[in-house]
XYZ file of C-alpha atoms in Angstrom:
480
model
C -95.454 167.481 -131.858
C -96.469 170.865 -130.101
C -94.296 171.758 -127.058
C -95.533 172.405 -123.818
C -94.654 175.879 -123.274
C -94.794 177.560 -119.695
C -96.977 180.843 -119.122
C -94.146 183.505 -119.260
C -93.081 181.781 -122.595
C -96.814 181.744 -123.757
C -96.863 185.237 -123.040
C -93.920 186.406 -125.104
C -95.129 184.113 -127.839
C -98.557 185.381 -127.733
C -97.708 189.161 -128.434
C -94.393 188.641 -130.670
C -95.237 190.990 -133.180
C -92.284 189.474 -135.655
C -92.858 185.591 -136.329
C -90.174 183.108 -137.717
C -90.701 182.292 -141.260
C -91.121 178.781 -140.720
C -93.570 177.554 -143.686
C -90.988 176.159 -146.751
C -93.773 174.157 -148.554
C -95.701 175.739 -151.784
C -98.715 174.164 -151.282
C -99.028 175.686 -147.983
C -97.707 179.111 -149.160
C -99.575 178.868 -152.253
C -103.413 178.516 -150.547
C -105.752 181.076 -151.303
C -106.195 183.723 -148.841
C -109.997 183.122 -148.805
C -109.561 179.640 -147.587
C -106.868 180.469 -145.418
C -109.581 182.691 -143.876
C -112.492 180.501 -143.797
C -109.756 177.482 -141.678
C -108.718 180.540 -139.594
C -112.456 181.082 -138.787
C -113.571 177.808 -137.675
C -110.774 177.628 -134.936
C -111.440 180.687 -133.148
C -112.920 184.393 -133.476
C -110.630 186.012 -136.319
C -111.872 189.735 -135.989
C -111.520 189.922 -131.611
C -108.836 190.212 -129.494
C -109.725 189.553 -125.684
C -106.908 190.009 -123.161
C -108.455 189.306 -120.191
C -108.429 186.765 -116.891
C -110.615 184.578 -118.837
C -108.872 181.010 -119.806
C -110.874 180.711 -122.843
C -110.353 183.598 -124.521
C -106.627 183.549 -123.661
C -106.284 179.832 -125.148
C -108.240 181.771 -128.633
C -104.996 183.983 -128.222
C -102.298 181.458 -128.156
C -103.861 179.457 -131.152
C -104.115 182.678 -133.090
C -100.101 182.910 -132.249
C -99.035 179.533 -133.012
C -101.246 179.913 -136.639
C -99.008 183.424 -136.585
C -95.806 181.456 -136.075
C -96.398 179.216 -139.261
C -95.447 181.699 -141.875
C -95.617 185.892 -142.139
C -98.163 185.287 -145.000
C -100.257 183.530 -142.272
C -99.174 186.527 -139.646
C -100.017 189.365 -142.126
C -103.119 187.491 -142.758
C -104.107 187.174 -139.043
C -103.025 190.738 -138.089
C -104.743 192.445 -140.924
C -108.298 190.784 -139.685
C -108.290 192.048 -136.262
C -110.608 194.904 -136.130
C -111.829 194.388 -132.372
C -110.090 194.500 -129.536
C -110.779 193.913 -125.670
C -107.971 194.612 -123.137
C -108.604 194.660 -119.168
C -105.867 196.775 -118.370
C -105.704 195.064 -115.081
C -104.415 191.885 -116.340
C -102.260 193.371 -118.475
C -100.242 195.766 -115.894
C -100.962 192.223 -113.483
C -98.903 189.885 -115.749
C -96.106 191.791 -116.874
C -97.941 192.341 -120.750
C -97.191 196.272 -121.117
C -95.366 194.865 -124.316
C -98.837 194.260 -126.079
C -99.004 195.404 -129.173
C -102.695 196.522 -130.908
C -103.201 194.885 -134.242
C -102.372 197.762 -136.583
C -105.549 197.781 -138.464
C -107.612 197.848 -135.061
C -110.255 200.236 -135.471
C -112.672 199.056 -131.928
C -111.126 199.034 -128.490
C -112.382 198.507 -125.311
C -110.090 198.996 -122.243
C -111.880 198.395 -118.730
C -110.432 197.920 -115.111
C -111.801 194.909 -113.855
C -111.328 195.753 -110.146
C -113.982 198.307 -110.632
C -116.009 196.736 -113.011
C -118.653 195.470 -110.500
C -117.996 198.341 -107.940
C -120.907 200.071 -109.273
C -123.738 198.115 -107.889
C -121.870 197.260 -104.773
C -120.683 200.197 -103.252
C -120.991 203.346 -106.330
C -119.193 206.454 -104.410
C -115.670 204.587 -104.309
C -115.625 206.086 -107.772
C -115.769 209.277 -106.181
C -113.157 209.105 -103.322
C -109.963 210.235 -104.684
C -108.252 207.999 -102.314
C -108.696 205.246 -105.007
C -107.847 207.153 -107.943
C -104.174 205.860 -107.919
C -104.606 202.283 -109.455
C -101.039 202.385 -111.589
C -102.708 201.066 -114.383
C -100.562 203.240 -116.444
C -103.314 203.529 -118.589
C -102.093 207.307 -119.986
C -98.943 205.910 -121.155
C -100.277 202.957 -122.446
C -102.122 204.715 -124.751
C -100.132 207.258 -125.780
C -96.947 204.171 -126.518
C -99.096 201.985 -128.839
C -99.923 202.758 -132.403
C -103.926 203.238 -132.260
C -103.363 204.816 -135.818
C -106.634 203.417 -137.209
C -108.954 203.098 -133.878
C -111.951 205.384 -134.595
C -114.244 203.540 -131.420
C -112.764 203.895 -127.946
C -114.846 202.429 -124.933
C -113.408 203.195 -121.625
C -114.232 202.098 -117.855
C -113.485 201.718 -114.613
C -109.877 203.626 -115.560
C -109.307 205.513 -112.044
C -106.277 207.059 -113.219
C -107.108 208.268 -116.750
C -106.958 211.553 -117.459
C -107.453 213.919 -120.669
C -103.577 213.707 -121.383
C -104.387 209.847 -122.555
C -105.830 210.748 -125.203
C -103.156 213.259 -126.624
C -102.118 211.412 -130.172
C -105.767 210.001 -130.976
C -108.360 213.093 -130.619
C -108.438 213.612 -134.554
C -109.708 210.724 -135.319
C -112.077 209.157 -132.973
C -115.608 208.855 -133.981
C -117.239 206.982 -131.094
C -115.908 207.399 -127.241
C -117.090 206.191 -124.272
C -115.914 207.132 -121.063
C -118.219 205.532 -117.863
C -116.704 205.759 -114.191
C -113.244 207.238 -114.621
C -113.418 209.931 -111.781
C -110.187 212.302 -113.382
C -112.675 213.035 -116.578
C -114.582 215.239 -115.060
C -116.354 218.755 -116.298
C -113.262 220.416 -116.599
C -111.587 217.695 -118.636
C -113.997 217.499 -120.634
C -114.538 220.351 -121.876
C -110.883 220.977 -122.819
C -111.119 217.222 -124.897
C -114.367 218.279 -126.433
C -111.934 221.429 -128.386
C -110.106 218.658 -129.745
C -112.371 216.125 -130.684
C -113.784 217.678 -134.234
C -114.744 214.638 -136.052
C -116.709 213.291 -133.198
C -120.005 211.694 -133.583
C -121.008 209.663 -130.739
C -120.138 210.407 -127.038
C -121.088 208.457 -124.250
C -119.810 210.384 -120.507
C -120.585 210.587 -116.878
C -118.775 213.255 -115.592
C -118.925 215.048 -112.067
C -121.162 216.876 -113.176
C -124.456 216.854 -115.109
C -123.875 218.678 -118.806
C -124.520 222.583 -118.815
C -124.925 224.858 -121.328
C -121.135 225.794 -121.379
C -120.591 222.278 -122.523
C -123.082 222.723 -125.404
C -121.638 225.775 -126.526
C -118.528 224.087 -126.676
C -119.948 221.065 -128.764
C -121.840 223.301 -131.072
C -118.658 225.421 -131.768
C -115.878 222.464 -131.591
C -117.749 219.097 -132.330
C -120.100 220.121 -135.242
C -120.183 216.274 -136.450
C -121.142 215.122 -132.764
C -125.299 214.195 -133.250
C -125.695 210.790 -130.187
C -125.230 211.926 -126.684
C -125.744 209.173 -124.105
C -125.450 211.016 -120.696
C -125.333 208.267 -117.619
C -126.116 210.628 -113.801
C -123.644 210.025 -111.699
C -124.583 208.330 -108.438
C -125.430 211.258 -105.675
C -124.624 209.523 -102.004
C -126.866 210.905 -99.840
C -126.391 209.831 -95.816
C -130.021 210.543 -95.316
C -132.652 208.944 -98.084
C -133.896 212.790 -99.182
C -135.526 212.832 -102.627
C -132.730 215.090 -104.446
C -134.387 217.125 -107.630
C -132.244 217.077 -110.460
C -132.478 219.892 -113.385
C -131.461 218.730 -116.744
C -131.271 221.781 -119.042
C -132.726 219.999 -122.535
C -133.444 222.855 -124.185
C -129.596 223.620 -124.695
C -128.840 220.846 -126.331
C -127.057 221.235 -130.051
C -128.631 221.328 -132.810
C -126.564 218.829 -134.257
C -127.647 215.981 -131.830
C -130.453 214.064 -132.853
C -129.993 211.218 -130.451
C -130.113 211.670 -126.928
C -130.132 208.896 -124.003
C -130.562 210.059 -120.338
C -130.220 207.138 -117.380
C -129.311 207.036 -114.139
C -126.210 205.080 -113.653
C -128.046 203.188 -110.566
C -131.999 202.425 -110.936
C -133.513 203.881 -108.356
C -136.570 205.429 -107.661
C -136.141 206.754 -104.064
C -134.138 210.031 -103.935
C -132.835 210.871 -107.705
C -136.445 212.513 -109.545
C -136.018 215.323 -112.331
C -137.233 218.275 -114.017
C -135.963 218.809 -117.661
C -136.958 221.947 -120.028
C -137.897 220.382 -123.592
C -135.629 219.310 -125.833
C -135.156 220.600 -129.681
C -137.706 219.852 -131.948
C -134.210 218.948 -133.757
C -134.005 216.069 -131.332
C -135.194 212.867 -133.505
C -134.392 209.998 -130.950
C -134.920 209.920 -127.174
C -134.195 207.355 -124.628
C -135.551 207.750 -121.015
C -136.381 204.567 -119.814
C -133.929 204.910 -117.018
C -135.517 208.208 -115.285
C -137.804 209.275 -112.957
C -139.434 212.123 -113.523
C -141.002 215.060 -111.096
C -144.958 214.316 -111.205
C -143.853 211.521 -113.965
C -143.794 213.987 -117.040
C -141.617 214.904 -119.645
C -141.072 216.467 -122.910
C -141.109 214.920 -126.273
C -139.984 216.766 -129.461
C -142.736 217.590 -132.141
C -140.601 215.437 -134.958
C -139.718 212.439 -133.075
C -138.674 209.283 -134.729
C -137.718 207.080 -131.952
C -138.842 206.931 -128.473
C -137.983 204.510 -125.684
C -139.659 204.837 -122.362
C -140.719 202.739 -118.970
C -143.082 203.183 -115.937
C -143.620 205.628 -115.060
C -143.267 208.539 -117.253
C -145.497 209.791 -119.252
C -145.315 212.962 -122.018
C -146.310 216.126 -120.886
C -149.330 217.724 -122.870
C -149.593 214.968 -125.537
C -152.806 213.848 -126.827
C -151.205 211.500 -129.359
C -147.479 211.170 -130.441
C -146.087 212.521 -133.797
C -147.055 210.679 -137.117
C -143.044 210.611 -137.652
C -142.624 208.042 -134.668
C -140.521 204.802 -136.332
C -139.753 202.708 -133.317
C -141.492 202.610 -129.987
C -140.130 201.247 -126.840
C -142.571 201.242 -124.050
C -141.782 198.841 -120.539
C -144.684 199.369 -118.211
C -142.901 196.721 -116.245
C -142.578 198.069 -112.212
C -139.236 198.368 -111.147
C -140.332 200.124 -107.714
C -143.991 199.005 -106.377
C -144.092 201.514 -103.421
C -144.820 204.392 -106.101
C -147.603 202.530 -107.651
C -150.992 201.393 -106.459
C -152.738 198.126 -108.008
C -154.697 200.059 -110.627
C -152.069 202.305 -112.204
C -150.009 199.860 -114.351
C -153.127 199.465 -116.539
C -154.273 203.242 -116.170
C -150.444 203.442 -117.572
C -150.619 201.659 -120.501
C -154.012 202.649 -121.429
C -152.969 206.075 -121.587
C -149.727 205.077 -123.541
C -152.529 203.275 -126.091
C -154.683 206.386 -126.620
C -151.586 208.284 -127.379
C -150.894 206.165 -130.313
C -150.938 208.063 -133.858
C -153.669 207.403 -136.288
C -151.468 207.150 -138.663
C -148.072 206.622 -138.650
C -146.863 206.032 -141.896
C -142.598 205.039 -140.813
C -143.842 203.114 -137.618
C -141.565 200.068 -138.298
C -140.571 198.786 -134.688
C -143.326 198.174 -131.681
C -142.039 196.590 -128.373
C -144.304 196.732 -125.871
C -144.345 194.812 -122.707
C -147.327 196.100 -120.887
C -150.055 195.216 -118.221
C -152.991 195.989 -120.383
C -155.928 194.530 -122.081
C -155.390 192.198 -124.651
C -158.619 193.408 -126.919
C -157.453 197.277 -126.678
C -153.435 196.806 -127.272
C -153.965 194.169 -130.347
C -156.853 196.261 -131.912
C -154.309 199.263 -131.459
C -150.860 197.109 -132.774
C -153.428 196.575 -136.034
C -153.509 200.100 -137.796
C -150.272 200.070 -138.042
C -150.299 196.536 -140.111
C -148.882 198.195 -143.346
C -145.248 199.110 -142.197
C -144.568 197.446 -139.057
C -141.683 195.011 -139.659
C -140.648 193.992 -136.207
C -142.978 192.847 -133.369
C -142.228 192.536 -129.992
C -145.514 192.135 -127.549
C -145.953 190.883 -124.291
C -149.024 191.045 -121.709
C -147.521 191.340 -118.547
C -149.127 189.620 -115.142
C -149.442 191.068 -111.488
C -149.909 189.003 -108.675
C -153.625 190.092 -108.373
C -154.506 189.313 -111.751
C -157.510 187.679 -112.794
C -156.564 184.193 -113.455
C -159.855 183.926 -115.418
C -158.665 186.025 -118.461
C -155.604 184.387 -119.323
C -155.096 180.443 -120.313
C -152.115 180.260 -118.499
C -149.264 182.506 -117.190
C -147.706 184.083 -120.064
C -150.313 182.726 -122.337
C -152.832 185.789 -121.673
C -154.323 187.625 -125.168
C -152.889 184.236 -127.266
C -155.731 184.137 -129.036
C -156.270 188.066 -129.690
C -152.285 188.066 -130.872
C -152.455 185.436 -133.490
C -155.538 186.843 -135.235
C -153.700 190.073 -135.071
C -150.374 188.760 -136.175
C -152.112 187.538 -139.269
C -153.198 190.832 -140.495
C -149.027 192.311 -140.193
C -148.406 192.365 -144.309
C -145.036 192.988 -143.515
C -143.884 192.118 -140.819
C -140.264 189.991 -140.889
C -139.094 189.352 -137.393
C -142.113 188.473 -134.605
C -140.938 187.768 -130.889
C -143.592 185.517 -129.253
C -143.992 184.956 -125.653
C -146.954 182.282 -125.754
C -147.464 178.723 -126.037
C -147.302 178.162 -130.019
C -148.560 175.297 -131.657
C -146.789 174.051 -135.240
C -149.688 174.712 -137.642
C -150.368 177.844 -136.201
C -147.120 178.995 -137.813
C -149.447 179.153 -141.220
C -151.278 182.012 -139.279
C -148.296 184.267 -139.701
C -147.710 186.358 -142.698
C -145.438 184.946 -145.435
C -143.140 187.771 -145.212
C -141.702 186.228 -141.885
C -138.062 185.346 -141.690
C -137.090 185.289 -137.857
C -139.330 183.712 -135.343
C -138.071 184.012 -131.149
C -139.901 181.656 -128.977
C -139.784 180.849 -125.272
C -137.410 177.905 -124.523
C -139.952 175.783 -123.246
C -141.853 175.892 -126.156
C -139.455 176.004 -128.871
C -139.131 172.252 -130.237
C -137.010 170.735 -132.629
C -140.407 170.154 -134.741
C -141.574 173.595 -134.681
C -137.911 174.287 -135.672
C -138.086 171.951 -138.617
C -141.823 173.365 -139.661
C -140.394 176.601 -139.784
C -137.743 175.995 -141.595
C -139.477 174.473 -143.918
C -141.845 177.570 -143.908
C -138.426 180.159 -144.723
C -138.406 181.096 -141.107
C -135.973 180.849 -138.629
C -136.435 180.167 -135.081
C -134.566 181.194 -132.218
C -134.572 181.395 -128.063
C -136.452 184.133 -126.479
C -135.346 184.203 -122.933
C -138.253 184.931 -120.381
C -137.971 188.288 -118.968
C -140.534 191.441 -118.122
């Protein structure tokens, strides 16, 4: 019979790092790792840690330590397949659990602050007041204690007291690093840890600062491996609601990055609008569907590969984008309807439309969520029948729509999508937002393996006809 154990004693069970030997039978000692795994798997997520105010995932943590306590075979086992890890620092300077240990093989972590996790949509500029910066999270020493030998991804947020000194034993060997909305990284910081991280490749940062070309230099000289940059704007508090212009200085960027995401860290439309020189034709991938741009423009590179955009920006001086485009994100969904008059979601899209290549011989990804003519997009989405392997088209409604065009809401162009659907040769994974009927699911092309459909639709029968078909279906949540 299992003991009832009280939370303190949970807790020291939970992180003992050196279990009992308490497993004396061979058959037990004797089962095959692989099966071992496979029973560890169906009782609760092998590969995560989660240390965190949540009762669930805390329950998942003292199963995985009574398994532990079996035998060390069974500990060594469980250790080893921990490669994920989620800690709210919080809960563990809250409780008394500055004793946790990391798995050793860890190679993910993800420390947040959950006092400040929500602070950003509620009230954004306590980040900035310095009053608050003094949490005692201890998160500096708690990094620099643990053995992170092996973590290569580190995902920070909400740390008010981290500074660059936390990250004094593990700047060799990160790969990945995000750091959103701790205040004590700022320019300066940065730009001492960007010296030390060399084998850097991804870097996600809001700083106190926007990035300028000092930075750059430093990342081109320091960082050579570093090609994804996702830069989030700080919030800018303004008393008065004056439209603030914003340079961001694109043209600097390294050579080395090919991936570059710009957003605001708050959506708004009001008082944040900028200007941007163009970015390196080295520049492959670019993300700016978080932005609002001065007269709505901005640059794309002549060599792009991947672009994701929303309402309502617009490239500057492009008649159609590059025949190297792969995957195309456009939202003409309306965030803000005071900078838009009834006609210009469709003038939007149509333009987007006519800027589609003639040929684009890579073009594997299209989502498209758009208030536009059904005839003109699905005539458009067919050129690029040949390559495109994942679908993702939805005619959006406004409140003045014609209810004459469409059979229902959401159901507008269902017609004009299935014939074009049928004429996608290769196309493996289709998200549909209309009304679907079973035999209609012969319409698609028999190169189709994962089918999303709108809950209300979705029905165990259409489920079992697709199946039956080699596709599988799944829940597409309704959203713009």
């Amino acid at each position: 019979m299992q003991r009832n154990l009280g939370f303190s004693q949970l807790r020291s069970l939970a992180f003992n790092n050196t279990p009992p030997n308490r497993c004396e039978t061979d058959i037990v000692q004797n089962l095959p790792t692989e099966i071992l795994i496979q029973i560890f798997g169906n009782l609760m997520p092998t590969n995560l840690m989660r240390i965190c105010d949540d009762d669930e995932f805390f329950i998942h943590e003292i199963e995985r330590t009574e398994i532990r306590l079996t035998c060390k075979r069974w500990n060594h086992i469980l250790i080893s397949l921990i490669s994920d890890a989620y800690y709210d620092i919080r809960n563990i300077y809250k409780h008394k659990l500055e004793f946790v240990v990391p798995p050793p093989t860890l190679k993910n972590l993800d420390i947040i602050d959950s006092r400040y996790l929500h602070v950003n949509n509620c009230d954004p500029h306590v980040f900035y007041d310095p009053y608050n910066w003094n949490s005692e999270s201890q998160i500096n020493e708690w990094l620099n204690n643990k053995n992170l030998n092996h973590v290569k991804k580190l995902y920070l947020y909400g740390c008010m007291d981290l500074t660059a000194d936390g990250f004094s034993n593990i700047f060799d060997q990160l790969i990945d690093l995000s750091i959103i909305n701790c205040p004590q990284i700022t320019e300066k910081s940065l730009s001492i840890m960007l010296k030390k991280l060399k084998n850097l490749e991804s870097l996600t940062i809001n700083t106190d600062k926007f990035f300028n070309s000092q930075l750059n230099e430093l990342i081109e000289v320091f960082s050579p491996k570093l090609c994804n940059l996702k830069l989030i704007i700080p919030y800018t508090f303004h008393l008065k609601q004056n439209i603030c212009f914003q340079l961001m200085d694109l043209c600097s960027l390294p050579k080395s990055i090919n991936s570059f995401v710009m957003c605001l860290q708050i959506q708004s439309y009001e008082n944040q609008i900028f200007t941007s020189t163009p970015p390196p034709n080295t520049l492959k991938r670019l993300d700016v569907s978080n932005c609002f741009f001065f007269k709505n423009l901005f640059d794309i590179p002549k060599f792009l590969t991947h672009l994701t955009v929303s309402y309502p920006s617009f490239p500057r001086d492009t008649i159609k984008l590059p025949s190297t485009i792969e995957y195309l994100n456009i939202s003409g969904y309306i965030r803000n309807t005071l900078h838009s008059s009834s006609n210009c979601p469709y003038y939007y899209c149509k333009k987007w439309i006519y800027t589609f290549p003639i040929n684009a011989p890579f073009l594997h990804t299209l989502i498209l969520h758009m208030y536009a003519s059904p005839t003109l997009l699905f005539s458009s989405i067919v050129r690029f029948a040949d390559t495109l392997r994942y679908l993702d088209c939805k005619i959006l409604l406004l409140n003045t729509i014609d209810i004459s065009t469409c059979e229902a809401p959401c159901h507008i162009g269902r017609q004009f999508q299935l014939e074009m659907i049928q004429k996608l040769k290769s196309l493996v994974e289709l998200r549909f937002h209309c009304r679907l009927e079973e035999k209609e699911i012969d319409l698609f092309p028999t190169t189709l393996k994962k089918l999303w459909l709108i809950n209300g639709f979705n029905n165990q029968s259409i489920i079992d006809y697709a199946y039956r078909k080699g596709i599988k279906v799944f829940e597409l949540r309704q959203s713009c």
